[in-house]
Amino acid sequence: MSVDNFSTASTSITGESTLVYQEASRRVQKEKGIRVINFGIGQPDLPTFRKIRNAAIKALDEGFTGYTSAYGIDELREKIASHLNSRYPSERPIKKEEVIVTPGAKTALYLAFLLYVNPGDEVIIFDPSFYSYAEVVKMLGGKPVYIKMRWTEENGFSLNVNELQEKITPKTKMIVLNNPHNPTGMVFDPREIEKVMEIAKERKVILLSDEIYDYFVYDGKMRSVLEDPSWRDYVIYVNGFSKTFSMTGWRLGYIVAKDKVVKKMAELAANIYTCPTSFAQKGALAAFDSLDDVKDMISLFRRRRDVMYEELKKNKWIRVYKSQGAFYMFPYVGDILAKTKMQVKDFSLKMIEEAGVTTIPGEVFPLEVGRNFLRLSFAVDENDIREGVRKINEFVTGLMKE
Ligand SMILES: Cc1ncc(COP(=O)(O)O)c(C=O)c1O
């Protein structure tokens, strides 16, 4: 046995994460001594709001530094429940026993997959999607089954719900839904979300709903799965503090599910990470008192989205749908790739190298659909958005002339 003999779980990971492009961007910056404009970032560029920082500092000063319950601290679970109850009023409100706090939404997703996926089980994932869903399913010996979303320049992406009925087999354990959506920036039509909910219920498949961008809605209305009074029968709801409160490094997310499910997750948690970070949880207690700051951030991001959209529209080779949610634009670059005979990955790397602009190639969000798209984050200073997209446009014009 050698240290190079890795487990099946670890070798099942095949996808690339966004980190490769951040790495390339750092290298170019260093080697060429230039400032690379970074549209690759998946986090708000603002500091965590003051009230939250103060609450965590206070907790540290008061010595709140030991382990907590695997469920997270009771006050935070209660606060999350009451926040969601005021957002989605119901005759059977969410109780704290139905909430578990986790180290980031990623860990929440991991617990959810770990709880349900056996080797050979199928999990339906819409393509494109956040890369880690499929990777974790594969780690557990499960099989990601993709449904290709449909795209038009006029309407953006739709979930292609008709295909969902056909893709469900006796082996299907879960459907993963993400709304608002990374990487496309879609806020899906509430009727489409309702259809997915109906099918999951009817076919007795668990619906794992990742709503981490729920505050980042610029146009249209977002339908949460928690609005269905019968969510307890089939929903595992995931959310977190990372994006809404600009707390990515704090590592705090949460799950809402019926109490029996949450109890089982806490048993897994106790054996994997014990508990979420104690003083970070105290900070998060102040998060829901910072919703005015969140509102300001959303207004800022709406403006940035508009600027990025207008700038990208100037490029006749790029086709772009104005995103309505999250903080990503996902323009179609298939015409450029066809003419230059390039793969989107090479196109993105060349752009870092030659234009000094980082974007994430859509193929990072498996499987096929993303191969004609680029993801650009607009959680970036407005002047950088103007300059960065101008550089992209120049770069593309140069390529198309060659
Ligand atoms: C759709 C989606 N879900 C989950 C996460 C992970 O969030 P966290 O930082 O809370 O682990 C991200 C982060 O990029 C995301 O885009």
Coordinates of C-alpha atoms and ligand atoms in Angstrom, one line a residue:
M1 CA 0.0 0.0 0.0
S2 CA 1.4 3.4 -0.9
V3 CA 0.2 6.9 -0.1
D4 CA -0.7 7.3 -3.8
N5 CA -3.4 4.6 -3.6
F6 CA -6.4 6.8 -3.2
S7 CA -10.0 5.7 -2.3
T8 CA -12.7 5.2 -4.8
A9 CA -14.5 8.2 -3.4
S10 CA -11.6 10.6 -3.9
T11 CA -10.7 9.3 -7.4
S12 CA -14.3 9.6 -8.5
I13 CA -14.0 13.4 -8.7
T14 CA -13.5 14.3 -12.3
G15 CA -14.7 17.9 -12.7
E16 CA -12.8 21.0 -12.5
S17 CA -13.5 23.7 -10.0
T18 CA -13.4 27.4 -10.5
L19 CA -10.1 27.5 -8.6
V20 CA -8.1 26.5 -11.7
Y21 CA -9.0 29.9 -13.3
Q22 CA -8.3 31.8 -10.1
E23 CA -4.8 30.2 -10.1
A24 CA -4.2 31.1 -13.7
S25 CA -5.2 34.6 -13.0
R26 CA -2.8 34.9 -10.1
R27 CA 0.0 33.5 -12.2
V28 CA -0.5 35.9 -15.1
Q29 CA -0.8 38.8 -12.6
K30 CA 2.6 37.8 -11.1
E31 CA 4.4 36.9 -14.3
K32 CA 3.3 39.9 -16.3
G33 CA 3.0 42.4 -13.5
I34 CA -0.4 43.4 -14.6
R35 CA -3.7 43.7 -12.8
V36 CA -6.1 41.0 -14.0
I37 CA -9.8 42.0 -13.7
N38 CA -11.5 39.1 -12.0
F39 CA -15.1 38.2 -13.1
G40 CA -14.4 34.7 -11.8
I41 CA -15.3 35.3 -8.2
G42 CA -18.3 33.7 -6.6
Q43 CA -18.7 36.0 -3.6
P44 CA -19.9 39.5 -2.8
D45 CA -17.0 42.0 -2.7
L46 CA -18.3 43.8 0.4
P47 CA -17.0 43.2 3.9
T48 CA -19.3 41.3 6.2
F49 CA -21.8 43.8 7.7
R50 CA -20.7 45.6 10.8
K51 CA -23.4 44.3 13.2
I52 CA -22.4 40.7 12.4
R53 CA -18.7 41.3 12.8
N54 CA -19.3 43.0 16.2
A55 CA -21.4 40.2 17.4
A56 CA -18.7 37.6 16.6
I57 CA -16.0 39.8 18.2
K58 CA -18.1 40.1 21.3
A59 CA -18.5 36.3 21.4
L60 CA -14.8 35.8 21.1
D61 CA -14.1 38.3 23.9
E62 CA -16.6 36.6 26.1
G63 CA -14.9 33.3 25.6
F64 CA -17.6 31.6 23.4
T65 CA -15.0 29.4 21.9
G66 CA -15.8 25.9 22.7
Y67 CA -17.8 23.2 20.9
T68 CA -21.5 23.8 20.4
S69 CA -24.2 21.3 19.7
A70 CA -23.9 19.5 16.4
Y71 CA -27.2 21.1 15.4
G72 CA -25.8 24.6 16.0
I73 CA -26.8 26.9 18.8
D74 CA -30.4 27.0 19.7
E75 CA -30.8 30.8 19.4
L76 CA -29.5 30.6 15.8
R77 CA -31.8 27.7 14.9
E78 CA -34.7 29.6 16.4
K79 CA -33.7 32.8 14.5
I80 CA -33.5 31.0 11.2
A81 CA -36.9 29.4 11.7
S82 CA -38.5 32.7 12.7
H83 CA -36.9 34.5 9.7
L84 CA -38.2 31.9 7.3
N85 CA -41.6 31.8 9.0
S86 CA -41.9 35.6 8.4
R87 CA -40.8 35.2 4.8
Y88 CA -43.0 32.2 4.1
P89 CA -45.9 32.3 6.5
S90 CA -47.6 29.0 7.1
E91 CA -50.2 27.4 9.3
R92 CA -47.5 24.9 10.4
P93 CA -44.5 27.2 11.0
I94 CA -40.9 25.8 10.9
K95 CA -39.7 24.8 14.4
K96 CA -36.1 25.0 15.6
E97 CA -36.0 21.1 15.6
E98 CA -36.4 21.3 11.8
V99 CA -33.2 23.4 11.4
I100 CA -29.5 22.3 11.5
V101 CA -26.7 24.9 11.1
T102 CA -23.8 23.6 9.1
P103 CA -20.2 24.8 8.2
G104 CA -21.3 26.4 4.9
A105 CA -24.1 25.4 2.4
K106 CA -21.6 23.1 0.7
T107 CA -21.5 20.9 3.9
A108 CA -25.3 21.1 4.1
L109 CA -25.5 19.7 0.6
Y110 CA -22.9 17.1 1.5
L111 CA -25.0 15.9 4.5
A112 CA -28.1 15.8 2.4
F113 CA -26.4 13.6 -0.3
L114 CA -24.7 11.4 2.4
L115 CA -28.1 10.8 4.1
Y116 CA -29.8 9.5 0.9
V117 CA -27.4 8.4 -1.8
N118 CA -26.4 4.7 -2.0
P119 CA -24.1 3.3 -4.6
G120 CA -26.0 3.0 -7.9
D121 CA -28.7 5.5 -6.9
E122 CA -29.5 8.2 -9.5
V123 CA -29.7 11.9 -8.8
I124 CA -31.3 14.3 -11.3
I125 CA -29.3 17.5 -11.9
F126 CA -30.1 20.2 -14.3
D127 CA -27.3 21.0 -16.7
P128 CA -25.6 23.5 -16.3
S129 CA -25.3 23.5 -12.5
F130 CA -23.1 24.3 -9.5
Y131 CA -20.2 21.8 -9.9
S132 CA -20.2 20.2 -6.5
Y133 CA -23.6 18.5 -6.7
A134 CA -22.5 16.0 -9.2
E135 CA -19.1 15.5 -7.7
V136 CA -20.5 14.6 -4.3
V137 CA -23.0 12.2 -5.8
K138 CA -20.2 10.5 -7.6
M139 CA -18.1 10.4 -4.4
L140 CA -20.9 8.4 -2.8
G141 CA -21.1 6.0 -5.7
G142 CA -24.3 7.5 -7.1
K143 CA -25.0 8.5 -10.7
P144 CA -25.7 12.0 -11.7
V145 CA -28.5 12.0 -14.4
Y146 CA -28.6 15.3 -16.3
I147 CA -31.4 17.2 -17.8
K148 CA -30.3 19.7 -20.3
M149 CA -31.8 23.1 -19.8
R150 CA -33.1 25.0 -22.8
W151 CA -31.7 28.4 -23.8
T152 CA -32.8 31.2 -25.9
E153 CA -31.4 34.7 -26.1
E154 CA -34.9 36.1 -25.5
N155 CA -35.9 34.0 -22.5
G156 CA -32.7 32.6 -21.1
F157 CA -32.7 29.1 -19.6
S158 CA -35.7 27.0 -18.7
L159 CA -35.7 23.9 -16.7
N160 CA -37.1 21.6 -19.4
V161 CA -39.5 20.1 -17.0
N162 CA -41.1 17.7 -19.5
E163 CA -37.9 15.7 -19.6
L164 CA -38.0 15.3 -15.8
Q165 CA -40.9 12.8 -16.0
E166 CA -39.0 10.7 -18.4
K167 CA -35.7 10.8 -16.5
I168 CA -37.2 9.5 -13.3
T169 CA -36.5 5.7 -12.9
P170 CA -37.0 3.3 -9.9
K171 CA -33.4 4.2 -9.0
T172 CA -34.0 8.0 -8.8
K173 CA -33.4 9.2 -5.2
M174 CA -33.3 12.9 -5.6
I175 CA -33.8 15.9 -7.8
V176 CA -31.5 18.9 -7.2
L177 CA -33.0 22.3 -7.7
N178 CA -31.1 25.6 -7.5
N179 CA -33.1 28.8 -7.6
P180 CA -31.9 31.6 -8.2
H181 CA -29.4 29.8 -10.3
N182 CA -25.6 29.5 -10.4
P183 CA -24.2 29.8 -13.1
T184 CA -27.0 31.1 -15.3
G185 CA -28.4 33.9 -13.1
M186 CA -31.9 32.7 -13.8
V187 CA -34.8 33.1 -11.4
F188 CA -37.0 30.3 -12.7
D189 CA -40.6 30.8 -13.6
P190 CA -42.7 30.0 -10.5
R191 CA -44.8 27.7 -12.6
E192 CA -41.8 25.6 -13.6
I193 CA -40.7 25.3 -9.9
E194 CA -44.2 24.2 -9.0
K195 CA -44.1 21.6 -11.7
V196 CA -40.9 20.2 -10.4
M197 CA -42.4 20.1 -6.9
E198 CA -45.5 18.3 -8.2
I199 CA -43.4 15.7 -10.0
A200 CA -41.1 15.1 -7.0
K201 CA -44.1 14.6 -4.8
E202 CA -46.1 12.4 -7.2
R203 CA -43.1 10.2 -8.1
K204 CA -41.8 10.1 -4.5
V205 CA -38.4 11.5 -5.1
I206 CA -36.6 13.8 -2.6
L207 CA -36.3 17.4 -3.7
L208 CA -33.0 19.0 -2.6
S209 CA -33.5 22.7 -3.0
D210 CA -30.5 25.0 -2.9
E211 CA -31.8 28.6 -2.4
I212 CA -28.6 30.2 -1.3
Y213 CA -29.1 33.2 -3.7
D214 CA -32.7 33.8 -2.5
Y215 CA -32.1 37.5 -1.8
F216 CA -30.4 38.2 -5.1
V217 CA -33.5 38.7 -7.2
Y218 CA -33.5 41.7 -9.5
D219 CA -36.6 41.0 -11.7
G220 CA -39.5 38.6 -11.4
K221 CA -40.6 36.6 -8.5
M222 CA -38.9 33.7 -6.8
R223 CA -40.9 30.7 -5.8
S224 CA -39.5 28.9 -2.7
V225 CA -40.2 25.3 -2.1
L226 CA -41.0 26.2 1.5
E227 CA -44.2 27.9 0.2
D228 CA -45.6 24.4 -0.3
P229 CA -47.5 23.5 3.0
S230 CA -46.5 19.8 2.4
W231 CA -42.8 20.5 2.1
R232 CA -42.0 18.2 5.0
D233 CA -43.0 15.1 3.0
Y234 CA -40.3 15.5 0.3
V235 CA -38.1 18.6 0.7
I236 CA -34.6 19.1 2.0
Y237 CA -34.0 22.9 1.9
V238 CA -30.5 24.4 1.9
N239 CA -29.5 28.0 2.4
G240 CA -26.6 29.8 4.0
F241 CA -25.1 33.1 5.2
S242 CA -22.2 33.2 2.7
K243 CA -23.8 35.2 -0.1
T244 CA -26.6 37.2 1.5
F245 CA -24.5 38.5 4.3
S246 CA -21.1 38.4 2.5
M247 CA -19.8 35.8 4.9
T248 CA -18.2 33.2 2.6
G249 CA -15.2 32.7 4.8
W250 CA -17.2 32.3 8.0
R251 CA -18.5 28.9 6.7
L252 CA -22.2 28.9 7.8
G253 CA -25.1 27.4 6.1
Y254 CA -28.2 25.5 7.2
I255 CA -30.7 22.9 6.3
V256 CA -34.4 22.9 6.9
A257 CA -36.1 19.4 6.8
K258 CA -38.6 17.6 9.0
D259 CA -37.3 16.9 12.5
K260 CA -36.5 13.2 12.0
V261 CA -34.3 14.0 9.0
V262 CA -32.5 16.8 10.9
K263 CA -31.8 14.5 13.8
K264 CA -30.2 12.0 11.5
M265 CA -28.1 14.7 9.9
A266 CA -26.9 15.8 13.3
E267 CA -25.6 12.3 13.9
L268 CA -23.6 12.5 10.7
A269 CA -22.4 16.0 11.6
A270 CA -21.2 14.9 15.0
N271 CA -19.0 12.3 13.3
I272 CA -17.7 14.5 10.5
Y273 CA -17.1 18.0 11.9
T274 CA -18.7 18.1 15.4
C275 CA -20.3 21.5 15.1
P276 CA -20.2 24.7 13.1
T277 CA -17.7 27.3 14.5
S278 CA -19.0 28.7 17.8
F279 CA -18.3 32.4 17.6
A280 CA -19.2 32.6 13.9
Q281 CA -22.7 31.3 14.9
K282 CA -23.0 34.2 17.4
G283 CA -22.1 36.6 14.6
A284 CA -24.8 35.1 12.4
L285 CA -27.4 35.8 15.1
A286 CA -27.0 39.4 14.1
A287 CA -27.3 38.7 10.4
F288 CA -31.1 38.9 10.1
D289 CA -30.9 42.4 11.8
S290 CA -28.8 43.5 8.8
L291 CA -31.4 43.1 6.2
D292 CA -31.2 46.9 5.4
D293 CA -27.5 46.4 4.5
V294 CA -28.6 43.4 2.3
K295 CA -31.1 45.6 0.5
D296 CA -28.4 48.2 -0.2
M297 CA -26.1 45.5 -1.6
I298 CA -28.9 44.2 -3.8
S299 CA -29.5 47.7 -5.3
L300 CA -25.7 48.0 -5.9
F301 CA -25.6 44.6 -7.6
R302 CA -28.7 45.5 -9.7
R303 CA -26.9 48.5 -11.1
R304 CA -23.7 46.5 -11.8
R305 CA -25.8 43.8 -13.6
D306 CA -27.3 46.5 -15.8
V307 CA -23.8 47.9 -16.6
M308 CA -22.4 44.5 -17.4
Y309 CA -25.4 43.6 -19.6
E310 CA -25.2 46.9 -21.6
E311 CA -21.4 46.5 -22.1
L312 CA -21.7 42.9 -23.2
K313 CA -24.5 43.8 -25.6
K314 CA -22.0 46.0 -27.5
N315 CA -20.3 42.8 -28.7
K316 CA -21.9 41.4 -31.8
W317 CA -20.3 38.0 -31.3
I318 CA -21.6 37.5 -27.8
R319 CA -25.3 36.7 -27.2
V320 CA -26.4 37.5 -23.7
Y321 CA -29.6 37.2 -21.7
K322 CA -30.0 39.7 -18.9
S323 CA -29.8 37.6 -15.7
Q324 CA -32.5 38.2 -13.1
G325 CA -30.8 36.7 -10.0
A326 CA -27.6 35.6 -8.2
F327 CA -24.7 37.7 -9.4
Y328 CA -23.7 36.0 -12.6
M329 CA -24.1 36.8 -16.3
F330 CA -23.9 33.7 -18.5
P331 CA -23.4 34.8 -22.1
Y332 CA -23.4 32.5 -25.1
V333 CA -20.0 32.5 -26.9
G334 CA -20.7 29.5 -29.2
D335 CA -20.3 31.6 -32.3
I336 CA -16.8 32.6 -31.3
L337 CA -15.8 29.1 -30.4
A338 CA -17.1 27.7 -33.7
K339 CA -15.2 30.2 -35.7
T340 CA -12.0 30.0 -33.8
K341 CA -12.3 26.2 -33.3
M342 CA -11.5 26.7 -29.6
Q343 CA -12.9 24.9 -26.6
V344 CA -14.4 27.3 -24.0
K345 CA -11.8 26.3 -21.5
D346 CA -9.0 27.4 -23.8
F347 CA -10.9 30.5 -24.7
S348 CA -11.2 31.5 -21.1
L349 CA -7.5 30.7 -20.3
K350 CA -6.4 32.7 -23.4
M351 CA -8.5 35.6 -22.2
I352 CA -6.7 35.6 -18.9
E353 CA -3.4 35.5 -20.6
E354 CA -4.0 38.0 -23.4
A355 CA -6.7 40.3 -22.2
G356 CA -6.0 40.2 -18.5
V357 CA -9.6 39.3 -17.6
T358 CA -10.7 36.2 -15.7
T359 CA -14.0 34.5 -16.5
I360 CA -15.1 30.9 -15.8
P361 CA -15.8 28.6 -18.7
G362 CA -19.2 27.1 -18.6
E363 CA -17.9 23.6 -18.8
V364 CA -17.0 23.8 -15.1
F365 CA -20.7 23.6 -14.5
P366 CA -21.2 20.1 -15.9
L367 CA -22.0 18.7 -18.3
E368 CA -22.6 19.7 -21.8
V369 CA -24.7 22.8 -22.0
G370 CA -22.1 25.1 -20.4
R371 CA -19.6 24.3 -23.2
N372 CA -20.9 27.3 -25.2
F373 CA -21.1 29.8 -22.3
L374 CA -18.9 31.8 -20.0
R375 CA -19.7 32.8 -16.5
L376 CA -19.0 36.4 -15.4
S377 CA -19.6 37.5 -11.8
F378 CA -20.9 41.1 -11.5
A379 CA -20.0 41.2 -7.8
V380 CA -17.2 43.5 -8.9
D381 CA -16.6 47.3 -8.9
E382 CA -18.6 49.1 -11.6
N383 CA -15.5 50.7 -13.2
D384 CA -13.9 47.3 -13.4
I385 CA -17.0 45.9 -15.0
R386 CA -16.7 48.6 -17.7
E387 CA -13.0 48.1 -18.2
G388 CA -13.1 44.4 -18.1
V389 CA -15.9 43.9 -20.6
R390 CA -14.2 46.5 -22.9
K391 CA -11.1 44.3 -22.8
I392 CA -13.2 41.2 -23.5
N393 CA -14.8 43.0 -26.4
E394 CA -11.4 44.0 -27.9
F395 CA -10.0 40.5 -27.3
V396 CA -12.9 38.9 -29.1
T397 CA -12.8 41.4 -32.0
G398 CA -9.1 40.6 -32.4
L399 CA -9.8 36.9 -32.4
M400 CA -12.5 37.1 -34.9
K401 CA -10.3 39.0 -37.3
E402 CA -7.5 36.5 -37.2
Ligands
LIG1 C1 -25.4 27.3 -5.8 C2 -24.5 27.3 -4.7 N1 -24.7 26.5 -3.6 C3 -23.9 26.4 -2.6 C4 -22.7 27.1 -2.6 C5 -21.8 27.0 -1.4 O1 -22.0 28.0 -0.4 P1 -21.1 28.0 0.9 O2 -20.1 29.0 0.7 O3 -22.1 28.4 2.0 O4 -20.6 26.6 1.2 C6 -22.4 28.0 -3.6 C7 -21.2 28.8 -3.6 O5 -20.6 29.2 -4.6 C8 -23.3 28.1 -4.7 O6 -23.1 28.8 -5.8

